[in-house]
Short mmCIF file of C-alpha atoms and ligand atoms in Angstrom, two decimals:
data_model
loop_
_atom_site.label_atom_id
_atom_site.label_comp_id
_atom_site.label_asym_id
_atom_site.label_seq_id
_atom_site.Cartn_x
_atom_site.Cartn_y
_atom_site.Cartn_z
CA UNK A 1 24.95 -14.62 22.21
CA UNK A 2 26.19 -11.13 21.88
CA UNK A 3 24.25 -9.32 19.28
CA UNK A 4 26.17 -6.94 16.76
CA UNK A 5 24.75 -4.17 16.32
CA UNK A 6 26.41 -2.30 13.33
CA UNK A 7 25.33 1.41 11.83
CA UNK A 8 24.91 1.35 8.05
CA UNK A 9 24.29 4.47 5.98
CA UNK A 10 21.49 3.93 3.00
CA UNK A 11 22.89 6.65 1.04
CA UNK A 12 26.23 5.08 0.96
CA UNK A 13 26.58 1.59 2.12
CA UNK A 14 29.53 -0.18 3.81
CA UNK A 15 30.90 -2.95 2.29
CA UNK A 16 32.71 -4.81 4.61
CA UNK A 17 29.38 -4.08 6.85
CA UNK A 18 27.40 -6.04 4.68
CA UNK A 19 29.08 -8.88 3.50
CA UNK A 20 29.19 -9.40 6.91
CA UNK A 21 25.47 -10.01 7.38
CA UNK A 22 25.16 -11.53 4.47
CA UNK A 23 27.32 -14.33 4.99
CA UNK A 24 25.92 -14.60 7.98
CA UNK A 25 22.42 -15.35 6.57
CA UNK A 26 24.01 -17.66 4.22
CA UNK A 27 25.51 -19.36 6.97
CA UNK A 28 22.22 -20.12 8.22
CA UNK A 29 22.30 -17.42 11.10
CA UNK A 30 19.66 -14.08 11.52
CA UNK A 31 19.92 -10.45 10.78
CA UNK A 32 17.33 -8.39 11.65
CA UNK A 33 17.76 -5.15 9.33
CA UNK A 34 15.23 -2.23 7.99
CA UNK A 35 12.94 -2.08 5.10
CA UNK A 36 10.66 0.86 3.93
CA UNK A 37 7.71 -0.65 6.28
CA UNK A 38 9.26 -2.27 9.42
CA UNK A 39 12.95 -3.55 10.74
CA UNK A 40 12.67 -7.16 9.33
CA UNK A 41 14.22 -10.50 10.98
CA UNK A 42 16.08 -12.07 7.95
CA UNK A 43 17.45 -15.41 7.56
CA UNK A 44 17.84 -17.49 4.41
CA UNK A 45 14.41 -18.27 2.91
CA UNK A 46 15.55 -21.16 1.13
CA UNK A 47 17.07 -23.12 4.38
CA UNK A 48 14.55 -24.63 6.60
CA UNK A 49 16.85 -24.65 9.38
CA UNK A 50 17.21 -20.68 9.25
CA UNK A 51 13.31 -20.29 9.12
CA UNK A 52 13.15 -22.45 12.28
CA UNK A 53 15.80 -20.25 14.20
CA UNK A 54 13.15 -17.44 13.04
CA UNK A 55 9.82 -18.66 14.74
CA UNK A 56 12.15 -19.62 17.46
CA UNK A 57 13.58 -16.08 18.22
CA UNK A 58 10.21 -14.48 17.86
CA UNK A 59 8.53 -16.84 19.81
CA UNK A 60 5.74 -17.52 16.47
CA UNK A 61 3.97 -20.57 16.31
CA UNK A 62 5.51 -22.32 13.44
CA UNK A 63 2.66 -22.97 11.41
CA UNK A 64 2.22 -18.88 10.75
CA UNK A 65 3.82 -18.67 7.17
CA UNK A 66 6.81 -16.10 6.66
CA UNK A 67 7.14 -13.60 3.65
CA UNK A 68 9.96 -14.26 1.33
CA UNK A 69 12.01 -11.05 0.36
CA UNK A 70 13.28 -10.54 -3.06
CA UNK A 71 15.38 -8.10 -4.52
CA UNK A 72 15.07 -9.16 -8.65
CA UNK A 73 12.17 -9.19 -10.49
CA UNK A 74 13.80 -12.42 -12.10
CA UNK A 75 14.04 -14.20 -8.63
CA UNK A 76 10.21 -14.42 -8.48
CA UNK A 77 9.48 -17.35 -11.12
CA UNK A 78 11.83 -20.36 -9.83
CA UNK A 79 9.92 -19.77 -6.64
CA UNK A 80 6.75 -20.21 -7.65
CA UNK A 81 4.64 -22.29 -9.50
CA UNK A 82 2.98 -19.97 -11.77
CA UNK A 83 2.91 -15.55 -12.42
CA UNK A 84 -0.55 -14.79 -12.84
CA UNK A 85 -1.11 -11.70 -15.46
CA UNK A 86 -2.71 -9.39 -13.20
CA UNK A 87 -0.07 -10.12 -10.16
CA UNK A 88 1.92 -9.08 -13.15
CA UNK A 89 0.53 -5.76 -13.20
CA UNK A 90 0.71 -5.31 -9.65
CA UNK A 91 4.52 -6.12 -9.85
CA UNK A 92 4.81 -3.67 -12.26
CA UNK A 93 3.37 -0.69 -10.31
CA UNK A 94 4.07 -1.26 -6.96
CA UNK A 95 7.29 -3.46 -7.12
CA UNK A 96 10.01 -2.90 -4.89
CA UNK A 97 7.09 -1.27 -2.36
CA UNK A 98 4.75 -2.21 0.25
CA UNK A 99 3.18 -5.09 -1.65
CA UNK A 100 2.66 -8.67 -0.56
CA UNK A 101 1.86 -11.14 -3.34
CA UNK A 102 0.78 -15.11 -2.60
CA UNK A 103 1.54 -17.68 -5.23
CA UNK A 104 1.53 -21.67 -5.78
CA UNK A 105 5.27 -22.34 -3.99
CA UNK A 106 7.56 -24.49 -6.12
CA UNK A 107 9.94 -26.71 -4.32
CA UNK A 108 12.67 -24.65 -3.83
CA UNK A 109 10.57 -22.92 -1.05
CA UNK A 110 11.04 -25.38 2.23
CA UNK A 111 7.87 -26.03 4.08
CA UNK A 112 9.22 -24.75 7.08
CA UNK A 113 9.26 -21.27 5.15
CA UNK A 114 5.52 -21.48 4.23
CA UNK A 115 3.68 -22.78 7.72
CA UNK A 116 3.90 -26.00 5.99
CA UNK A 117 0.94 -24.30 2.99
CA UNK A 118 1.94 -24.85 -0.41
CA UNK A 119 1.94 -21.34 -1.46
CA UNK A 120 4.31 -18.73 -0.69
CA UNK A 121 4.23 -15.16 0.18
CA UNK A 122 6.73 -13.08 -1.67
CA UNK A 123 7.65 -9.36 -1.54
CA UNK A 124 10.17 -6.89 -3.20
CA UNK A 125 11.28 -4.11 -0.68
CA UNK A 126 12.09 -0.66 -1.73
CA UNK A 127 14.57 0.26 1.26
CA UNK A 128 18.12 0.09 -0.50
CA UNK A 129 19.98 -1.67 2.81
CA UNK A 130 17.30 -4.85 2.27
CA UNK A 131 17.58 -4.84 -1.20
CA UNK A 132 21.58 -4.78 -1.06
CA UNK A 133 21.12 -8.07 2.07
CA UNK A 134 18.71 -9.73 -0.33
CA UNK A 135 20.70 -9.91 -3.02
CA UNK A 136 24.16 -10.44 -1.54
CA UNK A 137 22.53 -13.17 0.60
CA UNK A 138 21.32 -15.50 -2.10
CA UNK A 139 18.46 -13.37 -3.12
CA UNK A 140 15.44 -14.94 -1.01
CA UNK A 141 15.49 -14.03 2.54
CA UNK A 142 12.33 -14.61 5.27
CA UNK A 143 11.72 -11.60 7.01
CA UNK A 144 9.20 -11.04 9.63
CA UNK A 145 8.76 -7.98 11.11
CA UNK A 146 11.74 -8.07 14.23
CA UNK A 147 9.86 -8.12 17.26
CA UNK A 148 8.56 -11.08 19.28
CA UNK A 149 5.03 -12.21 18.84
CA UNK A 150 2.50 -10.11 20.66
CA UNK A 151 4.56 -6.71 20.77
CA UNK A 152 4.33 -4.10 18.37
CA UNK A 153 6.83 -3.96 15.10
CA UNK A 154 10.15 -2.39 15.38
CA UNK A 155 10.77 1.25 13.61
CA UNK A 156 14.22 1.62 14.81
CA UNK A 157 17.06 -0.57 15.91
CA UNK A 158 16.98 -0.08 19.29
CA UNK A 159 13.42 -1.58 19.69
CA UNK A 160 14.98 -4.26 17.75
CA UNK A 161 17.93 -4.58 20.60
CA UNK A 162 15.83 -3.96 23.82
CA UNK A 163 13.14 -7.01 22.30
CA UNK A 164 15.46 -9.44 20.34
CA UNK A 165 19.07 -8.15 21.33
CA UNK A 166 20.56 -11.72 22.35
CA UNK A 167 18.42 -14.21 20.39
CA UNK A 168 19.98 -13.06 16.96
CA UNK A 169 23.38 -12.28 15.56
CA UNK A 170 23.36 -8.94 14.22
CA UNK A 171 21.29 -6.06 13.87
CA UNK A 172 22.02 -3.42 10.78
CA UNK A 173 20.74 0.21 12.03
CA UNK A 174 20.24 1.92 8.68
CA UNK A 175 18.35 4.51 11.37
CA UNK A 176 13.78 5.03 11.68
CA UNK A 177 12.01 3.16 8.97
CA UNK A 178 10.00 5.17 6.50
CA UNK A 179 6.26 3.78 6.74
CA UNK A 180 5.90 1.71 10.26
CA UNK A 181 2.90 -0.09 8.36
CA UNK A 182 2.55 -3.85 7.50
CA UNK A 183 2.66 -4.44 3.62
CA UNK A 184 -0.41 -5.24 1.74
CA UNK A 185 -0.77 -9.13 1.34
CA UNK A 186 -2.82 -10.13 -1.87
CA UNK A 187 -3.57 -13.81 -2.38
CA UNK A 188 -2.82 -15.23 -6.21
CA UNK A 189 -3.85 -18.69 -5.50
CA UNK A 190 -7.58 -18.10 -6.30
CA UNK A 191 -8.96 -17.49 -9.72
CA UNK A 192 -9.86 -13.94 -8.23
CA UNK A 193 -7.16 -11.87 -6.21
CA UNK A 194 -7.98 -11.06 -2.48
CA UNK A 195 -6.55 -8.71 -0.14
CA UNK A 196 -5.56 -10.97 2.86
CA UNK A 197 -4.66 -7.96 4.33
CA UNK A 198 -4.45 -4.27 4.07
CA UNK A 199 -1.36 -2.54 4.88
CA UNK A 200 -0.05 1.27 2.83
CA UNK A 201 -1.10 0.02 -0.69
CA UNK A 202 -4.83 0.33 -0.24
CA UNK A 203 -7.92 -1.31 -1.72
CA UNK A 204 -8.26 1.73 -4.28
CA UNK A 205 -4.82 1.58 -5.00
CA UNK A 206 -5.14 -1.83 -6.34
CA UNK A 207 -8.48 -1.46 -7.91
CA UNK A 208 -7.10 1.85 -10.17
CA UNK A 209 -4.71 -1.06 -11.44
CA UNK A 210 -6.75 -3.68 -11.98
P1 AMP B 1 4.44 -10.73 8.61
O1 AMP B 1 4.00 -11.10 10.00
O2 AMP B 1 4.34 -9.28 8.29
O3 AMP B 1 5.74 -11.32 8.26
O4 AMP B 1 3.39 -11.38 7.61
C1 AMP B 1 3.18 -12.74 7.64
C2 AMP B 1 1.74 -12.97 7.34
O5 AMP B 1 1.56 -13.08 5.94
C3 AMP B 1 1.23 -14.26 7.90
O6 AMP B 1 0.86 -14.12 9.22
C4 AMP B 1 0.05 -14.54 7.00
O7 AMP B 1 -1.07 -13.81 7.43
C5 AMP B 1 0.51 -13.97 5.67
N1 AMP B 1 1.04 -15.03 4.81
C6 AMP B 1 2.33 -15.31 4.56
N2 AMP B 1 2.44 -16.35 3.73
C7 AMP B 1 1.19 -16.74 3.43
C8 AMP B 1 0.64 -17.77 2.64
N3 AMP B 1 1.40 -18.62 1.96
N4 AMP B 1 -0.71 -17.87 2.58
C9 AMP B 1 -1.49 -17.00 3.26
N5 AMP B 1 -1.03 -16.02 4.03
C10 AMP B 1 0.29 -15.89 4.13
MG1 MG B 2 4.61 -8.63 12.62
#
């Protein structure tokens, strides 16, 4: 497959551009594109078969859950079970940012999405190019960082091309990426919240919140 590769300009985005890749991703197909940490590999979130096409491009095992991107505040609750207060607070303050939050999954989340767990890993990116795809793309879109497993996560589009150029259909270069650090994942599931994982938001960040 010959992989697109089209410029896009945060500061004033092209409209014909996008709807492109987002009707892609509805159509079940993958566009990697940049948010404030990493370039992402998106696909629709809610269609098991685009998840599939995502652990197959990377070359992930399957059974390693992807993070669900949302652009809405409101788009949160009909994909999970339950908002926990202080994941509330955490919303608040660091929401669209670097933040990872774990919930109960309802069933509009596909297994296939999740590793087959019942929860689901949801984040709200700050990077105006992802939160324009999100949205225009049905508003929940998987998006693990766009490299294939084992090599380091993509900053710019051309690491994007020279690792994944051919397995995917497009690439948006909205040019370098901000923050080149992981998000911070914080599991909801538990009575008490744990960091699963630090990325920029750090420990004392959190704990000044909460
Ligand atoms: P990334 O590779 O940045 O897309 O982050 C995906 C990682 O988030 C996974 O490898 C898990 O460590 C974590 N993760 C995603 N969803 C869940 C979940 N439902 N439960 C626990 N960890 C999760
Ligand atoms: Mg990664």
């Amino acid at each position: 497959m010959q992989t697109k590769v089209v410029k896009i300009d945060s500061a004033n985005i092209d409209e014909a551009a996008m709807k492109e890749a987002c009707d892609l991703i509805r159509a079940g197909e993958l566009v990697a594109f940049p948010t404030e940490t990493v370039y992402g590999l998106g696909g629709n979130a809610l269609d098991p078969q685009a998840s599939m096409k995502i652990y197959a491009a990377k070359g992930r095992p399957s059974d390693n859950p992807l993070i669900v991107h949302i652009a809405d505040l409101n788009a949160l609750v009909p994909i999970v079970k339950e908002v926990p207060e202080k994941a509330k607070i955490l919303a608040e303050k660091f929401w669209p940012g670097p933040l990872t939050m774990i919930f109960e999954k309802s069933d509009l989340v596909p297994l296939e999405t999740t590793g087959g767990l019942n929860s689901v890993a949801v984040r709200f990116p700050s990077d105006p190019i992802a939160a324009e795809l999100i949205l225009q793309a049905g508003g929940y879109v998987a998006a693990p960082s766009a490299n294939t497993s084992g090599r380091p996560s993509p900053t710019t589009a051309q690491h994007v091309e020279e690792d994944l150029g051919d397995a995917i259909e497009m690439i948006i270069d909205g040019g370098p990426v901000g923050i080149g650090l992981e998000s911070t994942i914080v599991d909801f599931t538990e009575d008490v919240p744990v960091v699963l994982r630090p990325g920029y938001i750090s420990l004392e960040m959190l704990q000044e919140v909460l």
